[in-house]
Tab-separated table of C-alpha atoms in Angstrom:
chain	number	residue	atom	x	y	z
A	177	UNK	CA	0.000	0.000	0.000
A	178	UNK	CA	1.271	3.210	-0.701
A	179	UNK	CA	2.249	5.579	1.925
A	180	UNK	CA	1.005	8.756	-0.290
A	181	UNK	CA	-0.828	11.298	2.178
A	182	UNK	CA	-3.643	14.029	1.820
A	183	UNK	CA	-0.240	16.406	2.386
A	184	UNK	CA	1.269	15.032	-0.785
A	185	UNK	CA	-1.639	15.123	-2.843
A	186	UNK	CA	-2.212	19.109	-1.600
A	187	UNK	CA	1.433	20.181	-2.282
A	188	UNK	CA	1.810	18.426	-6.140
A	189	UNK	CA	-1.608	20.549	-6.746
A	190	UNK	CA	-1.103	23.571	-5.013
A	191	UNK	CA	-4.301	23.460	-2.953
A	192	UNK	CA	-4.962	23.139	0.793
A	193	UNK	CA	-4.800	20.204	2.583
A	194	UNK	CA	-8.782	20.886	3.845
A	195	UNK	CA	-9.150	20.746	0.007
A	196	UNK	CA	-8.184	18.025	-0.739
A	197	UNK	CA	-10.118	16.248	1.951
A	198	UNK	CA	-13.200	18.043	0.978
A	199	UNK	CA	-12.355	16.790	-2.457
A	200	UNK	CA	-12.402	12.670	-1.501
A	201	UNK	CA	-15.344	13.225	0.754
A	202	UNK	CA	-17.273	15.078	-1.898
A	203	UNK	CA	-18.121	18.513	-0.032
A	204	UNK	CA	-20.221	20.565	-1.851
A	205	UNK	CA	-18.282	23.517	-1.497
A	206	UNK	CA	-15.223	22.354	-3.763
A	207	UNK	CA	-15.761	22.380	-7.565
A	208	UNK	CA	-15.707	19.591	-9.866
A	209	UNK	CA	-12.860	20.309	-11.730
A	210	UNK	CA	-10.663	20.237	-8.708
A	211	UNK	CA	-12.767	17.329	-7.015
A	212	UNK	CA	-11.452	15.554	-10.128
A	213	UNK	CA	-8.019	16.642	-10.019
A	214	UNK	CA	-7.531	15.484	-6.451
A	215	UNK	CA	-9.457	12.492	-7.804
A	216	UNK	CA	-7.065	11.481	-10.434
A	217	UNK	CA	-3.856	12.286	-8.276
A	218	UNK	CA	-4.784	9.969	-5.286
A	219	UNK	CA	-5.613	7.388	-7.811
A	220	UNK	CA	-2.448	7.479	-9.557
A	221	UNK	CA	-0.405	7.783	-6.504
A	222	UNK	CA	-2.668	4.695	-5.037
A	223	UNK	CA	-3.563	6.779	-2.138
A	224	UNK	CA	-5.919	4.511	0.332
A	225	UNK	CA	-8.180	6.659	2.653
A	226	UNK	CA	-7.626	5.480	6.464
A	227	UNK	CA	-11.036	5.719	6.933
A	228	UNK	CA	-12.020	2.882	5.082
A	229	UNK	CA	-10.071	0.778	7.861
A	230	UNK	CA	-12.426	2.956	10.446
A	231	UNK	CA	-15.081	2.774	8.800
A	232	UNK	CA	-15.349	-1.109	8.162
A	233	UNK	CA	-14.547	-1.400	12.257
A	234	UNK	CA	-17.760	0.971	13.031
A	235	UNK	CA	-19.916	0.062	10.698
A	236	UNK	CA	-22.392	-2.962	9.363
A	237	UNK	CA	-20.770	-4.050	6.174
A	238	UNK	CA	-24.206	-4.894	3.913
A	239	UNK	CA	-25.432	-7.880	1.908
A	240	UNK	CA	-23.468	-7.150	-1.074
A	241	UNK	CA	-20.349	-9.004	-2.374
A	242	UNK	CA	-18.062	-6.970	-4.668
A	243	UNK	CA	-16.595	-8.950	-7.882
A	244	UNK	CA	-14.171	-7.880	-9.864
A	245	UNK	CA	-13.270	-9.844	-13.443
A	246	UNK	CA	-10.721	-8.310	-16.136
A	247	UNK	CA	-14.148	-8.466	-18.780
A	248	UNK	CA	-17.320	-10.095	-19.135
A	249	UNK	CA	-16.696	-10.726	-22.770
A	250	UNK	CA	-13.843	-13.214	-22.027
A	251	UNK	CA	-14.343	-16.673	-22.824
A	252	UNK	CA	-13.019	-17.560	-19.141
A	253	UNK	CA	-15.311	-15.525	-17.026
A	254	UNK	CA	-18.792	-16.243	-17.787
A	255	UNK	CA	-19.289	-19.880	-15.975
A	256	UNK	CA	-17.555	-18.447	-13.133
A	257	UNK	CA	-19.744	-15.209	-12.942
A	258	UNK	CA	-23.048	-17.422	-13.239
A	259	UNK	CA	-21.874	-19.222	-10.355
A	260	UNK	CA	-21.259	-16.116	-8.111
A	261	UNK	CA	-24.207	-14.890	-8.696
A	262	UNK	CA	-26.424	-18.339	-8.297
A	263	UNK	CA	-24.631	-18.741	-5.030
A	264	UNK	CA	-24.589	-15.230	-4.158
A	265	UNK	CA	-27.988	-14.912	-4.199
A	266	UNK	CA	-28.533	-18.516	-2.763
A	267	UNK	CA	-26.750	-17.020	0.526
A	268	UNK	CA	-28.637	-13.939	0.733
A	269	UNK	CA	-26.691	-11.854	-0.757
A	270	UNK	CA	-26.472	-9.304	-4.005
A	271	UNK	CA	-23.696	-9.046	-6.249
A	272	UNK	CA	-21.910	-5.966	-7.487
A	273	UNK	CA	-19.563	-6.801	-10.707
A	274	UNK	CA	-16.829	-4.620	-12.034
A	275	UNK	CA	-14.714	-4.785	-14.876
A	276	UNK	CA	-10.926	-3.643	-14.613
A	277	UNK	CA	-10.274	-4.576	-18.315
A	278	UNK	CA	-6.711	-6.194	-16.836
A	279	UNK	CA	-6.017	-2.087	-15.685
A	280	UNK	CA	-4.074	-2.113	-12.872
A	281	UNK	CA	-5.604	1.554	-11.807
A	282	UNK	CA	-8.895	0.886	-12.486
A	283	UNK	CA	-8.757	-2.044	-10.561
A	284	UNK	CA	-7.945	0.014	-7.543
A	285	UNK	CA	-10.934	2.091	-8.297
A	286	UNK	CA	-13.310	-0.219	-8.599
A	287	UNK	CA	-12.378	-2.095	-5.013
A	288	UNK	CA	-12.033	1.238	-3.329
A	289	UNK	CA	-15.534	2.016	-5.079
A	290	UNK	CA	-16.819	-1.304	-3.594
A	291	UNK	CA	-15.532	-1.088	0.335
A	292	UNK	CA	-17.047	2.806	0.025
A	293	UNK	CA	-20.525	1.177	-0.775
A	294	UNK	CA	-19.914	-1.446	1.967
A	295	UNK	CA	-19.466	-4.815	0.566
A	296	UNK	CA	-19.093	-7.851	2.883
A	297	UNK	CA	-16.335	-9.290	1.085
A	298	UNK	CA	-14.552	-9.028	-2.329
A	299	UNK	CA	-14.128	-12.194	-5.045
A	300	UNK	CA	-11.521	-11.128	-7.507
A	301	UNK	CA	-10.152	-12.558	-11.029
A	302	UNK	CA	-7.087	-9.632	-10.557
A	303	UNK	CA	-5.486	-8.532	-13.636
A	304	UNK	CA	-1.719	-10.787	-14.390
A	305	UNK	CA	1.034	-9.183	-12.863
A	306	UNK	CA	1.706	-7.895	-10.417
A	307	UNK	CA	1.327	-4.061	-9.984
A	308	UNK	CA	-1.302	-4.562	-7.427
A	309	UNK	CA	0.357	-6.766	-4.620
A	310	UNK	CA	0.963	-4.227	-2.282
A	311	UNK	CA	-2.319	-2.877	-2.633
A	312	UNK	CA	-4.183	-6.059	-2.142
A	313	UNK	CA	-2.254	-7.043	1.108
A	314	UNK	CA	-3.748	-3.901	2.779
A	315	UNK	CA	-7.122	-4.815	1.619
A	316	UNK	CA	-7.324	-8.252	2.509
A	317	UNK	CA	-6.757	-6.903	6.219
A	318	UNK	CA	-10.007	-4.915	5.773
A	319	UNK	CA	-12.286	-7.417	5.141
A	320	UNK	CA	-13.159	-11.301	3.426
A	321	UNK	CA	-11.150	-11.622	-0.288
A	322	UNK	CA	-10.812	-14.465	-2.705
A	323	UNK	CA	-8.669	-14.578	-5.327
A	324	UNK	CA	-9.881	-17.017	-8.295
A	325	UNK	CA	-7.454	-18.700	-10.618
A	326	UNK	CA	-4.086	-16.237	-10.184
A	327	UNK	CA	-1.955	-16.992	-6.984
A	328	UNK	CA	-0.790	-13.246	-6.235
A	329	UNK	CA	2.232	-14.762	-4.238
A	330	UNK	CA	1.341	-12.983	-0.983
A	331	UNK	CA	-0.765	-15.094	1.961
A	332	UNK	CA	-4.469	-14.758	0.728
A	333	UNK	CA	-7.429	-16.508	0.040
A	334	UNK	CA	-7.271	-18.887	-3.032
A	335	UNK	CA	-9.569	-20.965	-5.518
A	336	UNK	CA	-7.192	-22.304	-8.055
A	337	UNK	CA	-6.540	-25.174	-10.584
A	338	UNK	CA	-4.029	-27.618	-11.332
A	339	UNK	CA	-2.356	-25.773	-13.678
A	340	UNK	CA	1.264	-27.541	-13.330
A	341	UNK	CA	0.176	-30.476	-13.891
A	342	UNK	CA	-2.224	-30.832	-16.038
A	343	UNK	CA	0.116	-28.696	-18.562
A	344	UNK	CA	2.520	-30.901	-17.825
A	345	UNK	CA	-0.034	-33.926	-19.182
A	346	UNK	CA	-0.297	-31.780	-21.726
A	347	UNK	CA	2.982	-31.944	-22.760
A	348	UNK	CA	3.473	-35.637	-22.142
A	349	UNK	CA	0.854	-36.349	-24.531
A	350	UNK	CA	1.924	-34.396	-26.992
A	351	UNK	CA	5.654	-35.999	-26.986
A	352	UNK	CA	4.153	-39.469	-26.072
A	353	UNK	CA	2.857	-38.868	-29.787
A	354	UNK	CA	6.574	-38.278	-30.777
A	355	UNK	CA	6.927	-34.330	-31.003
A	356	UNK	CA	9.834	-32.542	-29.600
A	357	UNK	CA	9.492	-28.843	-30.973
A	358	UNK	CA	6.233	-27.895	-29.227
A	359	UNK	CA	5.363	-24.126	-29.240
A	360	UNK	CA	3.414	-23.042	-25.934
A	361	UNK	CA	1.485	-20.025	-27.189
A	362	UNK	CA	0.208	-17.300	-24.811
A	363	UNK	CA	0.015	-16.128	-21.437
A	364	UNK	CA	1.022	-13.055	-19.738
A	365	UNK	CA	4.925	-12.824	-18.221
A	366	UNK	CA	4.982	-12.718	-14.831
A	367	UNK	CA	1.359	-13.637	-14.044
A	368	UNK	CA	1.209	-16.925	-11.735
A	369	UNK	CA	-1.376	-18.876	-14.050
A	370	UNK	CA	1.117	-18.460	-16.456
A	371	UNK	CA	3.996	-19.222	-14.691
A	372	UNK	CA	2.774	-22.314	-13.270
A	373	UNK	CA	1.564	-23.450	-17.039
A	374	UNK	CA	4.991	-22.781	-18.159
A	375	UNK	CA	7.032	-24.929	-15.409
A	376	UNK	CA	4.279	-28.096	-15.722
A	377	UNK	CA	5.566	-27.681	-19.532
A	378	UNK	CA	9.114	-27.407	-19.125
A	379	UNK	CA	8.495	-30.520	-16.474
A	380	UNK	CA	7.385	-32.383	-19.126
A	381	UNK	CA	10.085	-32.067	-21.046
A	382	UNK	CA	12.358	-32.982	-18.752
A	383	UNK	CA	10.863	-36.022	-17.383
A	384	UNK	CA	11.422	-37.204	-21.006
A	385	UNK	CA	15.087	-36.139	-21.350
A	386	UNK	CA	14.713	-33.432	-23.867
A	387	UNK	CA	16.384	-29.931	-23.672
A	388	UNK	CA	14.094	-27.223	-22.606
A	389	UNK	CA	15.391	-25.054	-25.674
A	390	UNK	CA	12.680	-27.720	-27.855
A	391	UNK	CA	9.929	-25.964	-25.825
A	392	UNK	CA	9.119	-22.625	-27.308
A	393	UNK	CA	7.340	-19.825	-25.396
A	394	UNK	CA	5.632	-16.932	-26.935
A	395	UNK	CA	3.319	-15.193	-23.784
A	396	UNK	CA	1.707	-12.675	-26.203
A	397	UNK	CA	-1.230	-12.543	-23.991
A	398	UNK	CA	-4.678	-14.204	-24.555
A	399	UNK	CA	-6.107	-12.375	-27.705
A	400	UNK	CA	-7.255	-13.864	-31.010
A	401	UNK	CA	-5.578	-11.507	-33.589
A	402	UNK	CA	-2.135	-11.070	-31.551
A	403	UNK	CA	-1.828	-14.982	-31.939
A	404	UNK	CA	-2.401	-14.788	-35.143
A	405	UNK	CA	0.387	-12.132	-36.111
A	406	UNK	CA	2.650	-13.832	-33.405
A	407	UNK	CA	2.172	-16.948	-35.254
A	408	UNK	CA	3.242	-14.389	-38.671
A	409	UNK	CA	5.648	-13.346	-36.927
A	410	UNK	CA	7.239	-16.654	-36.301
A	411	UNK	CA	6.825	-17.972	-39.799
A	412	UNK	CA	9.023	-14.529	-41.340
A	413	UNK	CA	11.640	-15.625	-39.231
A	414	UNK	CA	11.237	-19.301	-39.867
A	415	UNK	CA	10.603	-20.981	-36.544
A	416	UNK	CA	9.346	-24.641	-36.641
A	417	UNK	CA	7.622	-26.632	-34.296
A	418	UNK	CA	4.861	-29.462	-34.894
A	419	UNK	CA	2.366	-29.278	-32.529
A	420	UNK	CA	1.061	-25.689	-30.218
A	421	UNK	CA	-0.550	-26.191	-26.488
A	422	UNK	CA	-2.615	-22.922	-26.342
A	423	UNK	CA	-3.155	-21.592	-23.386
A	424	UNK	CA	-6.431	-20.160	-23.750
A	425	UNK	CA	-9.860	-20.593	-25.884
A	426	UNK	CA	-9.146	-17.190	-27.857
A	427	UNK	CA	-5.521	-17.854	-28.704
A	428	UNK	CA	-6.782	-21.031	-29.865
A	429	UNK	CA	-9.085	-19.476	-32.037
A	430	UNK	CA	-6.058	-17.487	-34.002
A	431	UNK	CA	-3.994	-20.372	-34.414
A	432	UNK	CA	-6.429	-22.198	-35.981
A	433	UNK	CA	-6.908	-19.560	-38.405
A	434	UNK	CA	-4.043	-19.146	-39.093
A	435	UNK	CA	-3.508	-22.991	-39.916
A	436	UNK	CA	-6.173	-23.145	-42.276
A	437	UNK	CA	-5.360	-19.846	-43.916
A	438	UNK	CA	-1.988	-22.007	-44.999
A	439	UNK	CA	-3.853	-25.241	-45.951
A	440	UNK	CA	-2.116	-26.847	-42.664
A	441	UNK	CA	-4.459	-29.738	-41.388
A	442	UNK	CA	-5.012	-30.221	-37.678
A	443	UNK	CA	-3.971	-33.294	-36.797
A	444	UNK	CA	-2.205	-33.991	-40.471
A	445	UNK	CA	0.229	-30.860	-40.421
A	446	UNK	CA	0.195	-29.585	-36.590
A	447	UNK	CA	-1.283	-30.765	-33.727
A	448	UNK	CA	-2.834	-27.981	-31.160
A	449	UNK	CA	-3.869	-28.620	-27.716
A	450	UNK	CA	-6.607	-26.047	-26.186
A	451	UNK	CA	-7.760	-24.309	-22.920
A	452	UNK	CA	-11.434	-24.460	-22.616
A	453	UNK	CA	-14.273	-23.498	-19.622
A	454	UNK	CA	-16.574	-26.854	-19.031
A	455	UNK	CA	-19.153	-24.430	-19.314
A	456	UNK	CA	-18.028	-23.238	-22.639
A	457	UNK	CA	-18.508	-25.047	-26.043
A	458	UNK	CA	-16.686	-22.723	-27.783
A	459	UNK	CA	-13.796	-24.586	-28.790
A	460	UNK	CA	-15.800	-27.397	-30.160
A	461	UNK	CA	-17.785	-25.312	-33.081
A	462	UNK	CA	-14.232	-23.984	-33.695
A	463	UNK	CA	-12.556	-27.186	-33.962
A	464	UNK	CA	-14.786	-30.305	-33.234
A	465	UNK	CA	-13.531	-32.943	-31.241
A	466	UNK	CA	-10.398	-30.556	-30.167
A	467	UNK	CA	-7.930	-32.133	-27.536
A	468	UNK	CA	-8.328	-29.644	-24.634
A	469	UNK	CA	-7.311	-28.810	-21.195
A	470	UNK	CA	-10.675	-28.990	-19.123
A	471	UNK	CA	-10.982	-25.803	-16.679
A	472	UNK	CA	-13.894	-26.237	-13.555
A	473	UNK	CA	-14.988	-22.833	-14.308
A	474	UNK	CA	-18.623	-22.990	-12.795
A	475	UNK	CA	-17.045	-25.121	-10.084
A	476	UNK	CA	-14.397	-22.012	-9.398
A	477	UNK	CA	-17.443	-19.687	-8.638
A	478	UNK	CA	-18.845	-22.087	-6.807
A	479	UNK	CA	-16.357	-22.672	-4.101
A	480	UNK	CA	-15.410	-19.039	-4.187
A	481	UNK	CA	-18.633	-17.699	-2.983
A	482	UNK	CA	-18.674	-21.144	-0.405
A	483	UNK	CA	-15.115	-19.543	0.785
A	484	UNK	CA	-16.041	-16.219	0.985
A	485	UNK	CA	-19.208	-17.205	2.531
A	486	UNK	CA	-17.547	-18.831	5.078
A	487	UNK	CA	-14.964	-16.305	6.287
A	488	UNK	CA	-17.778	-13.757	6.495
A	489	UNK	CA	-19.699	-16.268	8.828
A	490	UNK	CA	-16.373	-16.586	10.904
A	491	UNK	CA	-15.253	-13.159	11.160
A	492	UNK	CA	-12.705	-13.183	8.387
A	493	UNK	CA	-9.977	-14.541	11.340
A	494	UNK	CA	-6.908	-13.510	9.489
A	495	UNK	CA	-5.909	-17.022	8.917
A	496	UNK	CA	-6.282	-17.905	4.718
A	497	UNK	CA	-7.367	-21.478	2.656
A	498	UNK	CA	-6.273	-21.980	-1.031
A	499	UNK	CA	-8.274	-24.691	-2.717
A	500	UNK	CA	-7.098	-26.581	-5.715
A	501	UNK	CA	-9.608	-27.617	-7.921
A	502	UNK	CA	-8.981	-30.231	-11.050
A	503	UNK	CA	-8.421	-29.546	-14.615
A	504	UNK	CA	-7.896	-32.351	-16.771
A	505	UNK	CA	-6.995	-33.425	-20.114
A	506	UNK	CA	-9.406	-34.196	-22.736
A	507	UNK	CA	-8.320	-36.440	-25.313
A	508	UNK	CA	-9.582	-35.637	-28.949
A	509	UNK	CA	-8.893	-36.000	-32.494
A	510	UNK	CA	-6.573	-32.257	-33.102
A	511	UNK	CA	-3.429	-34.405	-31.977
A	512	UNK	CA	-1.587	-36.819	-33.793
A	513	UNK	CA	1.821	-37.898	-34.621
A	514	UNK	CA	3.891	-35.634	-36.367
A	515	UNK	CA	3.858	-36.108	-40.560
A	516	UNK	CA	7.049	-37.765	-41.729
A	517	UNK	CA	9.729	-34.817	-42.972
């Protein structure tokens, strides 16, 4: 958390330090243009009000659970979100739902937005990397958090997969077919999901006695069209491999394109191996009968809100639970043995 005060904020804008508290408590008598200013500053800065740690101690928190997801047009979210709110609503509660659009700032804003309305407890997908760690370990002392699929690396409440291993499955099926240049294609550097997708990988490999230096990386993130001009990318400069493990339904997406925009058959030319939600079909109309990593998406929202609900109920003690839910590999007809030559 930074240790930015209402001083700081008054003397980088000139103003008076009862200014700039009028300004975050949204006194009449200030203007809006300099409400904003001071606004904007303590948001950059990542100034966090004390009295939010004041005000949670005095005050009923309400029947409202913030939830904060980087967009509810990703492919990943939506079985989880159902979930929250089915189970939400099964305990009582209401749901508020933000979207930081992986923004580290407006990430900030949105939880600060949520603990001013009083919220009983926060479930967050948090944006990969890791900008907001300091941040978040001050707000998990104010009240109940969850963190779903990323492991932040700081003590915290977790609902997470198997990632590790199940990319390292991944992997073994892939050389168990006899491939040894295997491209791993998106992800985020420095984000946990992705790190711990990467070392099951590299695992893999090993276990089977090939150099690591076979496995190539490319974390260009989890969009459709950057795959695709990654993948351009990689043909210009004449990289091989024979078979992809993409690490997420929309990367998926652009590879395949881009396969078929060469004539390349999947399994016949390159073998690809997807991420997919078990509530999403998705990859199936793209690719029918796709070999896929499995993800318990509904299942995540699920046991989130059951965590949550229960630290709430205990009077979020300070002591934290990760649970490790199963992904598994789905076997279907996009892999194959690599073509002779």
């Amino acid at each position: 958390m930074s240790n930015v005060t209402l001083k700081d904020i008054a003397a980088e804008l000139g103003v008076s330090l009862a200014t700039v508290s009028k300004a975050l408590n949204d006194k009449p008598d200030v203007s809006e243009r300099v409400k904003r200013m001071v606004r904007r500053i303590a948001e950059e800065k990542g100034y966090q009000p004390d009295y939010f740690a004041s005000n949670l101690a005095l005050s009923k928190p309400t029947n409202l659970i913030g939830y904060v997801i980087p967009s509810a047009g990703d492919l990943f979210t939506p079985g989880i979100t159902k979930a929250v709110e089915d189970r939400i609503f099964t305990n009582g509660y209401n749901m508020l739902l933000g979207q930081s659009k992986n923004e580290f700032q407006r990430e900030r804003q949105l939880i600060n937005d949520f603990i001013r309305k009083r919220v009983s407890g926060l479930i967050l997908i948090a944006a990969p990397g890791n900008e907001n760690i300091e941040y978040f370990k001050e707000i998990i002392k104010l009240l109940p958090v969850v963190f779903i699929d990323q492991h932040m690396g700081i003590e915290a409440n977790y609902v997470l997969t198997n990632d590790k291993e199940v990319s390292c499955q991944a992997i073994e099926h892939l050389i168990g077919l006899g491939h040894r240049r295997i491209l791993v294609l998106g992800g985020i550097k420095g984000a946990g999901t992705t790190e711990h997708r990467l070392e099951g990988c590299r695992l893999a490999m090993k276990k089977a006695g090939l150099e690591t230096d076979q496995l190539l990386e490319a974390q260009i993130g989890f969009q459709e069209d950057i795959a695709y001009d990654a993948l351009t990318k990689m043909e210009r400069e004449g990289v091989s491999y024979s078979a992809v493990l993409s690490l997420s339904n929309r990367v998926a997406y652009g590879a395949i394109r881009f396969f078929r925009d060469r004539d390349l058959a999947i399994p016949k030319d390159i073998s690809l191996i997807g991420f997919a939600n078990d509530s999403d079909g998705a990859s199936i109309r793209s690719l029918p009968g796709c070999t896929i990593v499995r993800q318990p998406t509904y299942e995540y929202g699920e046991k989130a809100v059951e965590l949550l609900y229960s630290i709430i109920e205990s009077g979020n003690s300070g002591s934290y639970r990760e649970m490790v839910l199963p992904s598994y590999l789905q076997i279907g007809n996009s892999t194959a043995s690599p073509s002779p030559g």
